[in-house]
Coordinates of C-alpha atoms and ligand atoms in Angstrom, one line a residue:
M17 CA -9.9 18.1 136.1
H18 CA -12.2 15.6 134.4
S19 CA -11.0 13.5 131.5
F20 CA -12.8 14.0 128.2
F21 CA -13.8 10.3 127.8
E22 CA -14.1 7.7 130.5
I23 CA -14.9 4.0 129.8
E24 CA -17.3 2.7 132.4
K25 CA -17.8 -0.8 131.2
T26 CA -16.1 -3.0 128.6
S27 CA -17.7 -6.2 127.1
S28 CA -16.6 -9.6 125.9
G29 CA -16.0 -7.8 122.5
K30 CA -15.3 -4.3 121.3
A31 CA -18.5 -2.7 122.6
R32 CA -18.1 -0.4 125.6
A33 CA -20.2 2.0 127.7
G34 CA -18.6 5.3 128.6
K35 CA -19.2 9.0 129.0
I36 CA -17.9 12.1 127.3
T37 CA -17.7 15.3 129.4
T38 CA -17.9 18.6 127.7
D39 CA -18.4 22.2 129.0
H40 CA -22.0 21.9 128.0
G41 CA -22.7 18.6 129.8
V42 CA -22.1 14.9 129.8
I43 CA -22.8 12.5 126.9
E44 CA -23.4 8.8 127.8
T45 CA -22.0 6.5 125.1
P46 CA -22.9 4.7 122.9
I47 CA -24.9 7.7 121.7
F48 CA -27.0 8.7 118.7
M49 CA -26.8 12.4 117.7
P50 CA -29.9 13.9 116.0
V51 CA -29.0 16.0 113.0
G52 CA -29.9 19.7 113.3
T53 CA -28.0 20.8 110.1
V54 CA -29.4 24.3 109.8
A55 CA -29.8 25.1 113.5
S56 CA -32.9 23.0 113.9
V57 CA -33.7 19.3 114.1
K58 CA -36.4 19.4 111.4
T59 CA -40.0 19.8 112.8
V60 CA -38.8 19.3 116.5
H61 CA -38.7 21.8 119.3
Q62 CA -35.7 22.1 121.6
H63 CA -37.8 21.4 124.7
E64 CA -39.1 18.2 123.0
L65 CA -35.5 17.2 122.1
K66 CA -34.5 17.7 125.8
E67 CA -37.5 16.5 127.8
D68 CA -39.1 13.8 125.6
I69 CA -36.5 12.6 123.2
K70 CA -33.8 13.0 125.8
A71 CA -31.2 14.0 123.2
Q72 CA -27.8 14.5 124.8
I73 CA -26.0 16.1 121.9
I74 CA -27.2 17.4 118.5
L75 CA -25.4 18.3 115.2
G76 CA -25.1 21.5 113.3
N77 CA -23.4 22.0 110.0
T78 CA -20.6 24.4 108.9
Y79 CA -21.6 24.6 105.2
H80 CA -25.2 25.4 105.9
L81 CA -24.7 27.8 108.8
Y82 CA -21.9 29.7 107.0
L83 CA -24.2 30.3 104.0
R84 CA -27.2 31.1 106.3
P85 CA -27.5 32.9 108.7
G86 CA -23.8 33.6 108.2
M87 CA -21.0 34.1 110.7
E88 CA -21.7 37.8 111.4
I89 CA -25.1 37.0 112.9
M90 CA -23.8 33.8 114.5
Q91 CA -21.1 35.8 116.3
E92 CA -23.4 38.6 117.4
A93 CA -25.7 35.9 118.8
G94 CA -22.8 34.6 120.9
G95 CA -22.6 31.3 119.0
L96 CA -25.0 28.5 118.0
H97 CA -25.9 27.4 121.6
Q98 CA -27.2 30.9 122.3
F99 CA -28.7 31.4 118.8
M100 CA -30.9 28.3 118.9
N101 CA -31.3 28.2 122.8
W102 CA -29.7 24.7 123.1
D103 CA -27.5 24.5 126.3
R104 CA -26.3 20.9 125.8
P105 CA -23.4 19.7 123.7
I106 CA -23.3 20.4 119.9
L107 CA -21.1 18.8 117.3
T108 CA -20.5 20.4 113.9
D109 CA -19.3 18.8 110.7
S110 CA -16.5 20.6 108.8
G111 CA -18.4 21.3 105.6
G112 CA -16.4 19.2 103.1
Y113 CA -19.1 16.6 102.7
Q114 CA -21.9 19.1 102.1
V115 CA -19.8 21.1 99.6
F116 CA -19.6 17.9 97.6
S117 CA -23.1 16.8 98.1
L118 CA -25.0 20.1 97.9
S119 CA -23.2 22.9 96.1
S120 CA -22.7 23.2 92.3
S121 CA -19.7 23.9 90.2
R122 CA -17.0 23.0 92.7
K123 CA -13.3 23.6 92.0
M124 CA -11.0 21.5 94.1
S125 CA -7.4 22.5 94.8
E126 CA -4.7 21.8 97.4
E127 CA -5.7 25.1 99.0
G128 CA -9.4 24.2 99.4
V129 CA -12.7 24.2 97.6
K130 CA -14.3 27.0 95.5
F131 CA -18.1 26.4 95.2
K132 CA -21.4 28.0 94.3
S133 CA -24.0 28.4 97.1
H134 CA -27.0 26.1 96.6
I135 CA -29.1 28.9 98.0
D136 CA -28.3 32.0 95.9
G137 CA -25.5 30.9 93.5
S138 CA -22.9 33.2 95.0
Y139 CA -19.3 32.0 94.9
H140 CA -17.4 30.9 98.1
F141 CA -14.1 29.4 99.1
I142 CA -13.6 27.0 102.0
S143 CA -10.2 25.7 103.2
P144 CA -9.1 23.8 106.3
E145 CA -8.4 27.2 107.9
K146 CA -11.7 28.7 106.9
S147 CA -13.6 25.6 108.2
M148 CA -11.8 25.9 111.5
E149 CA -12.6 29.6 111.8
I150 CA -16.2 29.0 111.0
Q151 CA -16.4 26.2 113.6
R152 CA -14.8 28.4 116.2
Q153 CA -17.5 31.1 115.5
I154 CA -20.3 28.5 115.7
G155 CA -18.8 27.3 119.0
A156 CA -19.6 23.6 118.8
D157 CA -18.2 21.5 121.7
I158 CA -16.9 18.9 119.2
F159 CA -15.9 19.9 115.7
M160 CA -14.6 18.0 112.7
A161 CA -11.4 18.3 110.7
F162 CA -11.8 19.6 107.1
D163 CA -11.6 16.4 105.0
E164 CA -12.5 15.1 101.6
C165 CA -15.1 12.4 102.0
T166 CA -13.8 10.0 99.3
P167 CA -16.7 9.1 97.0
Y168 CA -17.8 5.5 96.5
P169 CA -16.9 3.6 94.4
C170 CA -13.5 5.0 93.9
E171 CA -10.5 3.3 92.3
Y172 CA -7.4 2.7 94.4
N173 CA -5.1 5.6 93.2
Q174 CA -7.9 8.1 93.5
A175 CA -8.7 6.9 97.0
K176 CA -5.0 7.1 97.9
L177 CA -4.7 10.7 96.6
S178 CA -7.9 11.7 98.4
M179 CA -6.8 10.2 101.7
E180 CA -3.4 11.9 101.5
L181 CA -5.0 15.2 100.8
T182 CA -7.2 14.7 103.9
H183 CA -4.1 14.0 106.0
R184 CA -2.4 17.3 104.7
W185 CA -5.6 19.2 105.4
L186 CA -5.7 17.7 108.9
K187 CA -2.3 19.1 109.7
R188 CA -3.4 22.6 108.6
C189 CA -6.5 22.2 110.8
I190 CA -4.4 21.3 113.8
D191 CA -1.9 24.2 113.2
W192 CA -4.7 26.7 112.9
T193 CA -6.5 25.6 116.1
N194 CA -3.2 25.7 118.0
E195 CA -2.8 29.4 116.9
N196 CA -6.5 30.4 117.3
K197 CA -8.1 29.6 120.6
E198 CA -11.9 29.4 121.5
I199 CA -13.8 32.7 121.4
Y200 CA -16.8 31.9 123.7
G201 CA -14.9 30.6 126.7
H202 CA -16.0 26.9 126.4
Q203 CA -13.6 24.2 125.3
Q204 CA -13.9 22.9 121.7
H205 CA -12.6 19.4 120.8
L206 CA -11.3 18.7 117.3
F207 CA -11.9 15.2 115.8
P208 CA -9.9 14.0 112.8
I209 CA -11.5 11.8 110.3
V210 CA -10.2 8.4 108.8
Q211 CA -10.5 8.0 105.1
G212 CA -9.2 5.4 102.6
S213 CA -12.4 4.3 100.9
T214 CA -12.8 0.5 101.0
Y215 CA -9.1 -0.4 100.7
S216 CA -7.8 -2.1 103.9
D217 CA -4.2 -1.0 103.4
L218 CA -5.3 2.7 102.9
R219 CA -7.6 2.5 105.9
K220 CA -4.8 1.1 108.0
I221 CA -2.5 4.0 107.0
S222 CA -5.2 6.6 107.6
A223 CA -6.2 5.2 111.0
E224 CA -2.6 5.3 112.1
V225 CA -2.1 8.9 110.9
I226 CA -5.4 9.9 112.7
A227 CA -4.4 8.0 115.9
E228 CA -1.0 9.7 115.8
A229 CA -2.6 13.2 115.8
G230 CA -3.5 12.6 119.4
A231 CA -6.9 14.3 119.3
D232 CA -9.5 13.9 122.1
G233 CA -11.7 11.7 119.8
N234 CA -11.5 10.2 116.3
A235 CA -14.0 9.8 113.5
I236 CA -14.4 7.2 110.7
G237 CA -15.5 8.9 107.5
G238 CA -16.0 7.8 103.9
L239 CA -18.7 5.3 104.9
S240 CA -22.4 5.2 104.5
V241 CA -21.9 6.6 101.1
G242 CA -23.5 3.8 99.1
E243 CA -21.1 0.9 99.9
P244 CA -22.7 -2.5 100.8
E245 CA -23.5 -2.9 104.5
E246 CA -21.0 -5.7 104.8
E247 CA -18.2 -3.4 103.5
M248 CA -19.2 -0.7 106.0
Y249 CA -18.9 -3.3 108.9
R250 CA -15.6 -4.7 107.6
I251 CA -14.0 -1.3 107.3
T252 CA -15.4 -0.2 110.7
D253 CA -14.0 -3.4 112.3
E254 CA -10.6 -2.9 110.8
V255 CA -10.4 0.8 111.8
T256 CA -11.6 0.3 115.4
D257 CA -8.8 -2.2 115.8
I258 CA -6.3 0.6 115.2
L259 CA -7.9 3.7 116.7
P260 CA -7.0 4.1 120.4
K261 CA -9.4 2.4 122.8
E262 CA -9.2 5.3 125.3
K263 CA -10.7 7.8 122.9
P264 CA -14.3 8.0 121.6
R265 CA -14.9 6.7 118.1
Y266 CA -17.5 8.5 115.9
L267 CA -18.9 6.7 112.8
M268 CA -20.2 9.4 110.5
G269 CA -23.6 9.2 108.8
V270 CA -24.7 5.8 110.3
G271 CA -27.4 4.5 110.0
T272 CA -30.4 2.2 110.3
P273 CA -31.3 0.9 113.8
W274 CA -29.6 -2.4 112.9
N275 CA -26.5 -0.6 111.6
I276 CA -26.3 1.2 114.9
I277 CA -26.4 -1.9 117.0
E278 CA -23.9 -3.7 114.7
S279 CA -21.5 -0.6 114.9
I280 CA -21.7 -0.5 118.6
G281 CA -20.6 -4.2 118.6
L282 CA -17.6 -3.1 116.5
G283 CA -16.5 -0.5 119.0
I284 CA -18.3 2.6 117.9
D285 CA -19.3 5.2 120.5
M286 CA -21.0 8.0 118.5
M287 CA -23.3 8.0 115.4
D288 CA -25.3 10.5 113.5
C289 CA -27.8 10.0 110.6
V290 CA -30.6 11.9 109.0
M291 CA -32.5 8.6 108.7
P292 CA -34.8 9.0 111.7
T293 CA -35.9 12.5 110.7
R294 CA -35.8 12.1 106.9
N295 CA -37.6 8.7 106.9
A296 CA -40.2 10.1 109.4
R297 CA -41.1 12.7 106.8
N298 CA -41.8 9.9 104.5
A299 CA -44.0 8.1 107.0
M300 CA -41.5 5.4 107.8
L301 CA -41.4 4.7 111.6
F302 CA -38.8 2.6 113.3
T303 CA -39.9 0.5 116.3
W304 CA -38.5 -2.3 118.5
Q305 CA -40.8 -4.7 116.5
G306 CA -39.6 -3.4 113.1
V307 CA -40.4 -0.8 110.5
M308 CA -43.9 0.7 110.0
N309 CA -45.0 2.5 106.8
M310 CA -47.8 4.7 108.3
K311 CA -49.4 5.3 104.9
N312 CA -50.2 1.5 104.7
K313 CA -53.9 0.8 104.5
K314 CA -53.5 -1.8 107.3
W315 CA -53.5 1.0 109.9
E316 CA -56.6 2.7 108.6
K317 CA -58.8 1.4 111.5
D318 CA -56.1 0.5 114.0
F319 CA -56.9 2.7 117.0
S320 CA -54.2 1.2 119.2
P321 CA -51.4 3.6 120.4
L322 CA -48.9 4.6 117.8
D323 CA -46.2 2.4 119.5
E324 CA -47.0 0.6 122.8
F325 CA -43.2 0.2 123.4
G326 CA -42.4 3.8 122.4
T327 CA -41.0 6.1 125.0
S328 CA -42.3 9.4 123.6
Y329 CA -45.6 11.1 124.6
V330 CA -46.6 10.9 120.9
D331 CA -46.6 7.1 121.2
R332 CA -49.3 7.2 123.8
D333 CA -51.3 10.3 122.7
Y334 CA -52.0 9.2 119.2
S335 CA -53.3 6.1 117.4
K336 CA -51.9 4.5 114.3
A337 CA -55.2 5.3 112.5
Y338 CA -54.9 9.0 113.4
V339 CA -51.2 9.3 112.3
R340 CA -52.0 7.5 109.0
H341 CA -54.8 9.9 108.4
L342 CA -52.5 12.9 109.0
F343 CA -50.0 11.5 106.4
V344 CA -52.7 10.8 103.9
A345 CA -54.1 14.3 104.4
K346 CA -50.6 15.8 104.2
E347 CA -51.0 17.5 107.6
Y348 CA -47.8 19.1 109.0
L349 CA -48.5 17.4 112.3
A350 CA -47.8 14.0 110.7
K351 CA -44.1 14.9 110.1
Q352 CA -43.8 16.3 113.6
I353 CA -45.2 13.2 115.3
A354 CA -43.2 10.8 113.2
S355 CA -39.9 12.7 113.7
I356 CA -40.4 12.9 117.5
H357 CA -41.2 9.2 117.5
N358 CA -38.2 8.1 115.4
L359 CA -35.7 10.3 117.4
A360 CA -37.1 9.0 120.7
F361 CA -36.7 5.5 119.4
Y362 CA -33.1 6.0 118.3
L363 CA -32.2 7.5 121.7
D364 CA -33.9 4.5 123.4
L365 CA -32.1 2.1 121.1
V366 CA -28.7 3.3 122.2
K367 CA -29.8 3.6 125.8
V368 CA -30.9 -0.1 125.9
A369 CA -27.7 -1.1 124.1
R370 CA -25.7 0.7 126.8
E371 CA -27.7 -1.1 129.5
H372 CA -26.9 -4.5 127.9
I373 CA -23.2 -3.6 127.7
I374 CA -23.3 -2.8 131.4
A375 CA -25.3 -6.0 132.1
G376 CA -22.7 -8.0 130.2
D377 CA -25.0 -9.6 127.6
F378 CA -24.8 -7.2 124.7
Y379 CA -23.7 -9.7 122.0
E380 CA -26.4 -12.3 122.9
W381 CA -29.0 -9.4 122.9
K382 CA -27.6 -8.1 119.6
E383 CA -28.1 -11.5 117.8
Q384 CA -31.8 -11.7 118.8
I385 CA -32.8 -8.0 118.4
I386 CA -31.3 -7.3 114.9
P387 CA -33.7 -9.6 112.9
Q388 CA -36.6 -8.1 114.9
L389 CA -35.5 -4.5 114.1
R390 CA -35.4 -5.3 110.4
Q391 CA -39.0 -6.7 110.2
R392 CA -41.5 -4.9 107.9
L393 CA -44.7 -4.4 109.9
Ligands
1UD28 C1 -24.9 9.9 105.4 N1 -23.6 9.3 105.2 C2 -22.5 10.1 105.5 N2 -22.6 11.3 106.0 C3 -21.3 11.7 106.1 C4 -20.7 12.9 106.5 C5 -21.6 14.0 106.9 C6 -22.2 14.0 108.2 C7 -22.9 15.3 108.5 O1 -23.9 15.5 107.5 C8 -25.1 16.0 108.1 O2 -26.1 15.0 107.9 C9 -26.4 14.7 106.6 C10 -24.8 16.2 109.5 O3 -24.6 17.6 109.7 C11 -23.6 15.4 109.8 O4 -22.7 16.2 110.7 C12 -21.6 15.5 111.2 C13 -19.3 13.0 106.5 N3 -18.7 14.2 106.9 C14 -17.4 14.4 106.8 N4 -16.8 15.5 107.1 N5 -16.5 13.4 106.3 C15 -17.0 12.1 105.9 O5 -16.3 11.3 105.5 C16 -18.5 11.9 106.0 C17 -19.0 10.7 105.7 C18 -20.4 10.6 105.7 N6 -21.3 9.6 105.3

């Protein structure tokens, strides 16, 4: 019997290298998880994700998949792995965040959230139990508790009430999953989510409640919602001090390449963000030398490879001048090349970070690489 999470190497600080074992395969941590919200990582094929980008786990999303294609089709397909032909691990979010960020006319109650679909305006209701049922039907290997992502900024009493609601909803998620087992035969691991906004005392309470739940892994929510970067690091540092060392820690919605390296240094094992794919579609490429805006005129006659230090085939096959041309001409291929490049870079970023943790020089490496990653090329 394998354990869900094994730490292979610790460091002089909180960074660690480990591996998560699921029924759909092993995830080496620290890891970045490409966002595939509506059953696709935008503009990227599954075989590219696997063979070129070397993605080890991707994300799906309860809110979107529930609305379209819906759970009847999802179940008839045999779950999301079958439906999208992805046989590696999948993680799904619980839908709360998207209900608040995407739907209109939401009505919140203790019971759950009534909302209008952003697709066709139809009314729906999602509760902790409903979110768990949907995530059972999607069949993700790791799935998130139904929480309220406390908005930022938020005054203390509101943050306290929101956090306490998330804790009551967590209990309902756990009770439901104890009474309703997996439907596709593979194990699914529930991760609870720490809230508490930017208040240290609330974050301490929430981290202790979440740790007490005894789940296989734990997530830090309510960050990367507009707060200053220093606040995000401070809260992450305080919460990882409390969350158990022997369980993976997932920081939701983070972040830039430098956010990722900093977070790994603060004891984070798993991260997700739309940045590599969303910024790619706006011609912003991340590289080890810094950030490139491909629409910049400076690349117009630069026929050198897209990224000589890139690990993807697109970095070798195409020149800067050609990719700039595609963006200026609004060719679809531009977004595909940029998305593949950025995702391959993010996976390489965490792979190299893992190697430095194992080599024992992560923190020295971090100090010199972060200013380089932030450069504007
Ligand atoms: C961007 N910043 C950010 N995203 C966040 C998400 C969505 C990630 C989810 O949203 C989709 O990507 C946009 C992905 O599907 C991802 O799945 C986990 C959060 N989800 C929950 N349940 N609770 C939180 O506190 C939370 C905080 C976040 N901060």
